[in-house]
Every structure is written in structure tokens, then in C-alpha cells.
Amino acid sequence: MNVSAVVLAAGLGERMGSERNKMLVDICGQPLLLYSVRTLSQVPAINEILIVVRHGEEDTVRAALEGFDRPIRFVRGGETRRDSALFGVRAARGDHVLIHDGARPFADVSLIERVVEAATCHDAAIPVLAATDTLHVRSEGDMLTGTFDRTSVVHAQTPQGFARLLILNALEHAPVDATDDAAAVMALGHAVRCVAGDPRNIKVTRPEDIVIAESIARARVAGTAHDTSEPVA
């Protein structure tokens, strides 16, 4: 099996209230990005790790990962997430590709391996969590116009895994409203397999998320972060 992991780390972190790359935010003494990169390196099927960064930030990110002893290739990011993912996939050498948000530090080895296995069998797979809140449809006038069937709605996570040629084609032709890589693949008419996500696989987006991330990191060090994920498909 020949899998490339593309880690998206070109975000500005505007919702963090800072122009500094949020991938460099300190989480219990380590940069946010290091958590996911280190875990990806522990997955036997992954043959290479590519980190997509903003122009001019390669040296800064490389310095933040000092001490990480596996080879990393850096790829210059684009203006949008879709462009950054596309550039990363173009540079990848694997038959299959995982695309991961560097802002999700706690995707563990078992979750990643579930995605790899399903992507190998189905060419497209993502980790998901079942929706627990009621989801309504809101109109432009701030009036509710409908309610989703919660049993058929899931929350998408990353890493998302694909056959490389499939996701390359999907990203090159992705519609403007494709909000993630799976959406781009589905726009081609290709099905995407769901595997069990993990509630700890949070995306660090706002300052308050740092507190949650530090709690998860401390629990992992203490050995108290038990697996609470449940299959949804």
C-alpha cells in the first residue's frame, strides 16, 4: 500500500484573532501542527508526509517541527483551501492520498487506519460523527423553513482518504460550493464511504478551542483518553 498524507497548514487563523499561523499555536508545550504530523508518521501505510504552507512560512514551520525525525516535503499553498489541497495532491506520489486539516491535532492511529482501509476499498472515505443536535433550515429572513432528519446527517472530519487520481480530478473541477474534499468527489457522482470518527478529533479554530485541546492533550499523556467513538456506517 502506498499512501501519501497531505497536511493543510496554510491557514491564517483569523478566527483566532491573530494573523499568526494557528498551526504554530502552543498546545501543552508543543506546536499544534506537530500532534497530527507525529501521529500520521506512526501509520505504517503512510509512505510520505507533505505539509502545505503559505509562501514564506516554510522555514518557520520547519523550525517548529525541529526534532521530528521523518522526512517531510513542503508544498506552497494557494489562495483557498481547495487550491492548497489541489497543490498538495499534485505533489503527492502515493496511489492513495489522505488530506488532513493540520488544525485537527487528535486524529489517532486507529481512526487514520480506518480511513486508509476504507479508501483503499472504495476509493473515497471520510470519518464522520452522527449528529446529536437538531438541525433546522434557515431562510434569508432568519425564519426556519424546515428540519433535517437527524438520522441521515453526519459531521465530517479529516483525514479524508481518496484514490489519488480521483481526488485530483475532483479538486481540479470542484464547484465553488464544495466545502470539503468529499463534496468535490461527490460532485463527480462518486460515492464516499463513511467510517467512525472520534469526538476528540476536534478542529482548533477559535481561542476557546485551545482550552479543550489542552485538556485532551493532558488526558492523552495521563492515559485517560478512552476511545468513545461509535461506528455510523
mmCIF file of C-alpha atoms in Angstrom:
data_model
loop_
_atom_site.group_PDB
_atom_site.id
_atom_site.type_symbol
_atom_site.label_atom_id
_atom_site.label_comp_id
_atom_site.label_asym_id
_atom_site.label_seq_id
_atom_site.Cartn_x
_atom_site.Cartn_y
_atom_site.Cartn_z
ATOM 1 C CA MET A 1 0.000 0.000 0.000
ATOM 2 C CA ASN A 2 1.354 3.411 -0.987
ATOM 3 C CA VAL A 3 -0.335 6.310 0.796
ATOM 4 C CA SER A 4 0.610 9.989 0.888
ATOM 5 C CA ALA A 5 -0.566 12.234 3.719
ATOM 6 C CA VAL A 6 -1.202 15.856 2.774
ATOM 7 C CA VAL A 7 -1.472 18.135 5.808
ATOM 8 C CA LEU A 8 -3.058 21.528 5.190
ATOM 9 C CA ALA A 9 -1.256 24.155 7.258
ATOM 10 C CA ALA A 10 -1.597 27.339 5.226
ATOM 11 C CA GLY A 11 -4.432 28.935 7.195
ATOM 12 C CA LEU A 12 -4.198 32.432 8.616
ATOM 13 C CA GLY A 13 -6.069 31.692 11.828
ATOM 14 C CA GLU A 14 -8.223 34.801 11.505
ATOM 15 C CA ARG A 15 -10.867 33.370 13.846
ATOM 16 C CA MET A 16 -8.104 33.039 16.413
ATOM 17 C CA GLY A 17 -7.897 36.823 16.387
ATOM 18 C CA SER A 18 -4.340 36.703 15.078
ATOM 19 C CA GLU A 19 -2.535 36.864 11.745
ATOM 20 C CA ARG A 20 -0.066 34.265 13.019
ATOM 21 C CA ASN A 21 -0.406 30.777 11.575
ATOM 22 C CA LYS A 22 -2.583 28.882 14.048
ATOM 23 C CA MET A 23 -0.621 25.699 13.319
ATOM 24 C CA LEU A 24 2.125 27.178 15.485
ATOM 25 C CA VAL A 25 -0.130 27.776 18.497
ATOM 26 C CA ASP A 26 1.288 26.168 21.623
ATOM 27 C CA ILE A 27 -0.673 23.204 22.994
ATOM 28 C CA CYS A 28 0.870 21.914 26.223
ATOM 29 C CA GLY A 29 4.355 22.929 25.154
ATOM 30 C CA GLN A 30 4.197 21.705 21.556
ATOM 31 C CA PRO A 31 3.053 23.375 18.332
ATOM 32 C CA LEU A 32 -0.434 22.369 17.242
ATOM 33 C CA LEU A 33 0.803 21.021 13.907
ATOM 34 C CA LEU A 34 3.257 18.583 15.490
ATOM 35 C CA TYR A 35 0.480 16.479 17.024
ATOM 36 C CA SER A 36 -1.080 15.402 13.737
ATOM 37 C CA VAL A 37 2.219 15.093 11.864
ATOM 38 C CA ARG A 38 3.631 12.821 14.545
ATOM 39 C CA THR A 39 0.531 10.607 14.561
ATOM 40 C CA LEU A 40 0.494 10.305 10.770
ATOM 41 C CA SER A 41 4.120 9.171 10.905
ATOM 42 C CA GLN A 42 3.063 6.234 13.109
ATOM 43 C CA VAL A 43 0.720 4.767 10.469
ATOM 44 C CA PRO A 44 2.621 2.027 8.578
ATOM 45 C CA ALA A 45 0.689 2.530 5.322
ATOM 46 C CA ILE A 46 1.755 6.176 5.023
ATOM 47 C CA ASN A 47 4.908 6.473 2.933
ATOM 48 C CA GLU A 48 5.273 10.246 2.818
ATOM 49 C CA ILE A 49 4.027 13.358 4.579
ATOM 50 C CA LEU A 50 3.562 16.634 2.728
ATOM 51 C CA ILE A 51 2.796 19.860 4.573
ATOM 52 C CA VAL A 52 1.113 22.634 2.624
ATOM 53 C CA VAL A 53 2.204 26.031 3.938
ATOM 54 C CA ARG A 54 1.874 29.662 2.984
ATOM 55 C CA HIS A 55 4.582 31.225 0.853
ATOM 56 C CA GLY A 56 7.420 32.364 3.095
ATOM 57 C CA GLU A 57 6.479 30.180 6.067
ATOM 58 C CA GLU A 58 8.379 27.004 5.217
ATOM 59 C CA ASP A 59 11.376 27.863 7.411
ATOM 60 C CA THR A 60 9.139 28.890 10.306
ATOM 61 C CA VAL A 61 7.126 25.683 10.159
ATOM 62 C CA ARG A 62 10.261 23.581 9.698
ATOM 63 C CA ALA A 63 11.745 25.164 12.824
ATOM 64 C CA ALA A 64 8.548 24.459 14.767
ATOM 65 C CA LEU A 65 8.884 20.778 13.866
ATOM 66 C CA GLU A 66 12.538 20.599 14.905
ATOM 67 C CA GLY A 67 13.274 17.186 16.349
ATOM 68 C CA PHE A 68 10.724 15.371 14.201
ATOM 69 C CA ASP A 69 12.887 12.744 12.555
ATOM 70 C CA ARG A 70 10.887 11.677 9.491
ATOM 71 C CA PRO A 71 11.373 13.341 6.101
ATOM 72 C CA ILE A 72 8.765 15.967 5.265
ATOM 73 C CA ARG A 73 8.121 17.656 1.954
ATOM 74 C CA PHE A 74 6.775 21.182 1.934
ATOM 75 C CA VAL A 75 4.345 22.436 -0.700
ATOM 76 C CA ARG A 76 3.358 26.053 -1.256
ATOM 77 C CA GLY A 77 -0.323 26.655 -0.538
ATOM 78 C CA GLY A 78 -2.879 28.523 -2.595
ATOM 79 C CA GLU A 79 -5.368 31.304 -2.031
ATOM 80 C CA THR A 80 -8.109 28.911 -0.896
ATOM 81 C CA ARG A 81 -8.302 25.622 0.969
ATOM 82 C CA ARG A 82 -9.289 23.902 -2.271
ATOM 83 C CA ASP A 83 -6.196 25.269 -4.029
ATOM 84 C CA SER A 84 -3.936 24.187 -1.172
ATOM 85 C CA ALA A 85 -5.403 20.678 -1.219
ATOM 86 C CA LEU A 86 -5.002 20.523 -5.000
ATOM 87 C CA PHE A 87 -1.352 21.589 -4.870
ATOM 88 C CA GLY A 88 -0.676 19.005 -2.174
ATOM 89 C CA VAL A 89 -2.345 16.209 -4.139
ATOM 90 C CA ARG A 90 -0.452 17.165 -7.296
ATOM 91 C CA ALA A 91 2.825 16.839 -5.397
ATOM 92 C CA ALA A 92 1.904 13.519 -3.770
ATOM 93 C CA ARG A 93 3.409 10.280 -5.051
ATOM 94 C CA GLY A 94 1.094 7.734 -3.456
ATOM 95 C CA ASP A 95 -1.658 5.761 -5.151
ATOM 96 C CA HIS A 96 -3.953 6.966 -2.376
ATOM 97 C CA VAL A 97 -3.945 10.294 -0.563
ATOM 98 C CA LEU A 98 -5.098 11.401 2.862
ATOM 99 C CA ILE A 99 -5.979 15.084 3.152
ATOM 100 C CA HIS A 100 -5.892 16.309 6.741
ATOM 101 C CA ASP A 101 -6.547 19.657 8.383
ATOM 102 C CA GLY A 102 -3.472 20.470 10.445
ATOM 103 C CA ALA A 103 -5.836 22.184 12.886
ATOM 104 C CA ARG A 104 -7.150 18.738 13.928
ATOM 105 C CA PRO A 105 -4.381 17.531 16.253
ATOM 106 C CA PHE A 106 -6.072 14.472 17.747
ATOM 107 C CA ALA A 107 -6.911 12.105 14.903
ATOM 108 C CA ASP A 108 -5.426 8.921 16.335
ATOM 109 C CA VAL A 109 -3.780 5.997 14.572
ATOM 110 C CA SER A 110 -6.877 3.781 14.679
ATOM 111 C CA LEU A 111 -9.054 6.473 13.064
ATOM 112 C CA ILE A 112 -6.481 7.091 10.341
ATOM 113 C CA GLU A 113 -6.183 3.379 9.633
ATOM 114 C CA ARG A 114 -9.977 3.090 9.315
ATOM 115 C CA VAL A 115 -9.918 5.806 6.671
ATOM 116 C CA VAL A 116 -6.983 4.221 4.823
ATOM 117 C CA GLU A 117 -8.653 0.808 4.743
ATOM 118 C CA ALA A 118 -11.991 2.171 3.518
ATOM 119 C CA ALA A 119 -10.373 4.467 0.940
ATOM 120 C CA THR A 120 -8.380 1.545 -0.414
ATOM 121 C CA CYS A 121 -11.566 -0.499 -0.847
ATOM 122 C CA HIS A 122 -13.938 2.256 -2.011
ATOM 123 C CA ASP A 123 -11.586 4.954 -3.438
ATOM 124 C CA ALA A 124 -13.146 7.596 -1.163
ATOM 125 C CA ALA A 125 -13.714 7.572 2.592
ATOM 126 C CA ILE A 126 -14.098 10.059 5.429
ATOM 127 C CA PRO A 127 -14.543 9.855 9.206
ATOM 128 C CA VAL A 128 -17.878 11.146 10.474
ATOM 129 C CA LEU A 129 -19.818 11.644 13.681
ATOM 130 C CA ALA A 130 -23.564 11.230 13.975
ATOM 131 C CA ALA A 131 -25.453 14.489 14.514
ATOM 132 C CA THR A 132 -26.782 14.910 18.047
ATOM 133 C CA ASP A 133 -28.312 18.388 17.774
ATOM 134 C CA THR A 134 -31.490 19.168 15.861
ATOM 135 C CA LEU A 135 -30.624 20.842 12.551
ATOM 136 C CA HIS A 136 -33.064 23.329 11.021
ATOM 137 C CA VAL A 137 -33.014 25.125 7.672
ATOM 138 C CA ARG A 138 -32.922 28.933 7.975
ATOM 139 C CA SER A 139 -34.123 31.312 5.283
ATOM 140 C CA GLU A 140 -32.520 34.628 4.340
ATOM 141 C CA GLY A 141 -35.094 36.369 6.521
ATOM 142 C CA ASP A 142 -33.956 34.415 9.595
ATOM 143 C CA MET A 143 -37.065 32.257 9.570
ATOM 144 C CA LEU A 144 -36.935 28.478 9.902
ATOM 145 C CA THR A 145 -38.195 26.705 6.816
ATOM 146 C CA GLY A 146 -37.556 23.055 7.606
ATOM 147 C CA THR A 147 -35.813 20.439 9.703
ATOM 148 C CA PHE A 148 -33.264 17.831 8.655
ATOM 149 C CA ASP A 149 -33.739 14.191 9.506
ATOM 150 C CA ARG A 150 -31.024 13.890 12.125
ATOM 151 C CA THR A 151 -30.545 10.184 11.472
ATOM 152 C CA SER A 152 -29.272 10.923 7.958
ATOM 153 C CA VAL A 153 -26.985 13.857 8.843
ATOM 154 C CA VAL A 154 -23.364 13.458 9.922
ATOM 155 C CA HIS A 155 -20.497 15.764 10.849
ATOM 156 C CA ALA A 156 -17.464 15.334 8.596
ATOM 157 C CA GLN A 157 -13.928 15.155 9.952
ATOM 158 C CA THR A 158 -10.470 14.651 8.493
ATOM 159 C CA PRO A 159 -8.302 12.974 7.352
ATOM 160 C CA GLN A 160 -10.303 12.214 4.244
ATOM 161 C CA GLY A 161 -8.879 9.496 2.019
ATOM 162 C CA PHE A 162 -9.086 9.012 -1.738
ATOM 163 C CA ALA A 163 -7.563 7.303 -4.713
ATOM 164 C CA ARG A 164 -5.119 9.951 -5.891
ATOM 165 C CA LEU A 165 -6.366 10.257 -9.468
ATOM 166 C CA LEU A 166 -9.964 10.538 -8.254
ATOM 167 C CA ILE A 167 -9.332 13.384 -5.819
ATOM 168 C CA LEU A 168 -7.009 15.100 -8.297
ATOM 169 C CA ASN A 169 -9.792 15.164 -10.880
ATOM 170 C CA ALA A 170 -12.343 16.226 -8.276
ATOM 171 C CA LEU A 171 -10.299 19.153 -6.971
ATOM 172 C CA GLU A 172 -9.412 20.346 -10.463
ATOM 173 C CA HIS A 173 -13.116 20.543 -11.300
ATOM 174 C CA ALA A 174 -14.538 21.315 -7.855
ATOM 175 C CA PRO A 175 -17.622 23.556 -7.811
ATOM 176 C CA VAL A 176 -17.381 26.779 -5.830
ATOM 177 C CA ASP A 177 -19.791 25.476 -3.179
ATOM 178 C CA ALA A 178 -17.791 22.303 -2.459
ATOM 179 C CA THR A 179 -16.896 22.869 1.195
ATOM 180 C CA ASP A 180 -14.551 19.919 1.606
ATOM 181 C CA ASP A 181 -12.752 17.271 -0.410
ATOM 182 C CA ALA A 182 -15.559 14.728 -0.095
ATOM 183 C CA ALA A 183 -18.007 17.266 -1.528
ATOM 184 C CA ALA A 184 -15.740 17.719 -4.544
ATOM 185 C CA VAL A 185 -15.673 13.953 -5.100
ATOM 186 C CA MET A 186 -19.452 13.647 -4.741
ATOM 187 C CA ALA A 187 -19.856 16.437 -7.297
ATOM 188 C CA LEU A 188 -18.320 13.996 -9.789
ATOM 189 C CA GLY A 189 -21.027 11.483 -8.927
ATOM 190 C CA HIS A 190 -18.700 9.226 -6.931
ATOM 191 C CA ALA A 191 -19.888 7.747 -3.627
ATOM 192 C CA VAL A 192 -17.932 8.363 -0.420
ATOM 193 C CA ARG A 193 -17.709 5.736 2.310
ATOM 194 C CA CYS A 194 -18.261 6.765 5.952
ATOM 195 C CA VAL A 195 -16.175 5.372 8.810
ATOM 196 C CA ALA A 196 -16.409 6.069 12.525
ATOM 197 C CA GLY A 197 -14.996 9.420 13.554
ATOM 198 C CA ASP A 198 -13.889 10.435 17.034
ATOM 199 C CA PRO A 199 -15.371 13.240 19.166
ATOM 200 C CA ARG A 200 -11.862 14.126 20.324
ATOM 201 C CA ASN A 201 -10.820 14.822 16.725
ATOM 202 C CA ILE A 202 -11.729 18.476 17.139
ATOM 203 C CA LYS A 203 -10.746 21.324 14.862
ATOM 204 C CA VAL A 204 -8.954 24.126 16.686
ATOM 205 C CA THR A 205 -10.496 27.217 15.178
ATOM 206 C CA ARG A 206 -11.211 29.725 17.966
ATOM 207 C CA PRO A 207 -9.309 30.740 21.114
ATOM 208 C CA GLU A 208 -11.677 28.734 23.321
ATOM 209 C CA ASP A 209 -10.781 25.589 21.372
ATOM 210 C CA ILE A 210 -7.239 25.805 22.733
ATOM 211 C CA VAL A 211 -8.525 25.110 26.249
ATOM 212 C CA ILE A 212 -10.326 21.987 25.004
ATOM 213 C CA ALA A 213 -7.271 20.881 23.026
ATOM 214 C CA GLU A 214 -5.008 21.250 26.041
ATOM 215 C CA SER A 215 -7.422 19.173 28.113
ATOM 216 C CA ILE A 216 -7.399 16.381 25.507
ATOM 217 C CA ALA A 217 -3.603 16.532 25.241
ATOM 218 C CA ARG A 218 -3.181 16.268 29.014
ATOM 219 C CA ALA A 219 -5.626 13.357 29.159
ATOM 220 C CA ARG A 220 -3.666 11.509 26.495
ATOM 221 C CA VAL A 221 -0.433 11.972 28.379
ATOM 222 C CA ALA A 222 -2.130 10.702 31.535
ATOM 223 C CA GLY A 223 -3.580 7.751 29.642
ATOM 224 C CA THR A 224 -7.169 8.658 30.464
ATOM 225 C CA ALA A 225 -8.467 9.498 26.975
ATOM 226 C CA HIS A 226 -10.516 6.389 26.254
ATOM 227 C CA ASP A 227 -11.988 5.602 22.843
ATOM 228 C CA THR A 228 -15.587 6.849 22.753
ATOM 229 C CA SER A 229 -16.148 6.684 19.012
ATOM 230 C CA GLU A 230 -19.065 4.699 17.630
ATOM 231 C CA PRO A 231 -19.427 3.401 14.071
ATOM 232 C CA VAL A 232 -22.064 5.159 11.995
ATOM 233 C CA ALA A 233 -21.717 3.096 8.840
#
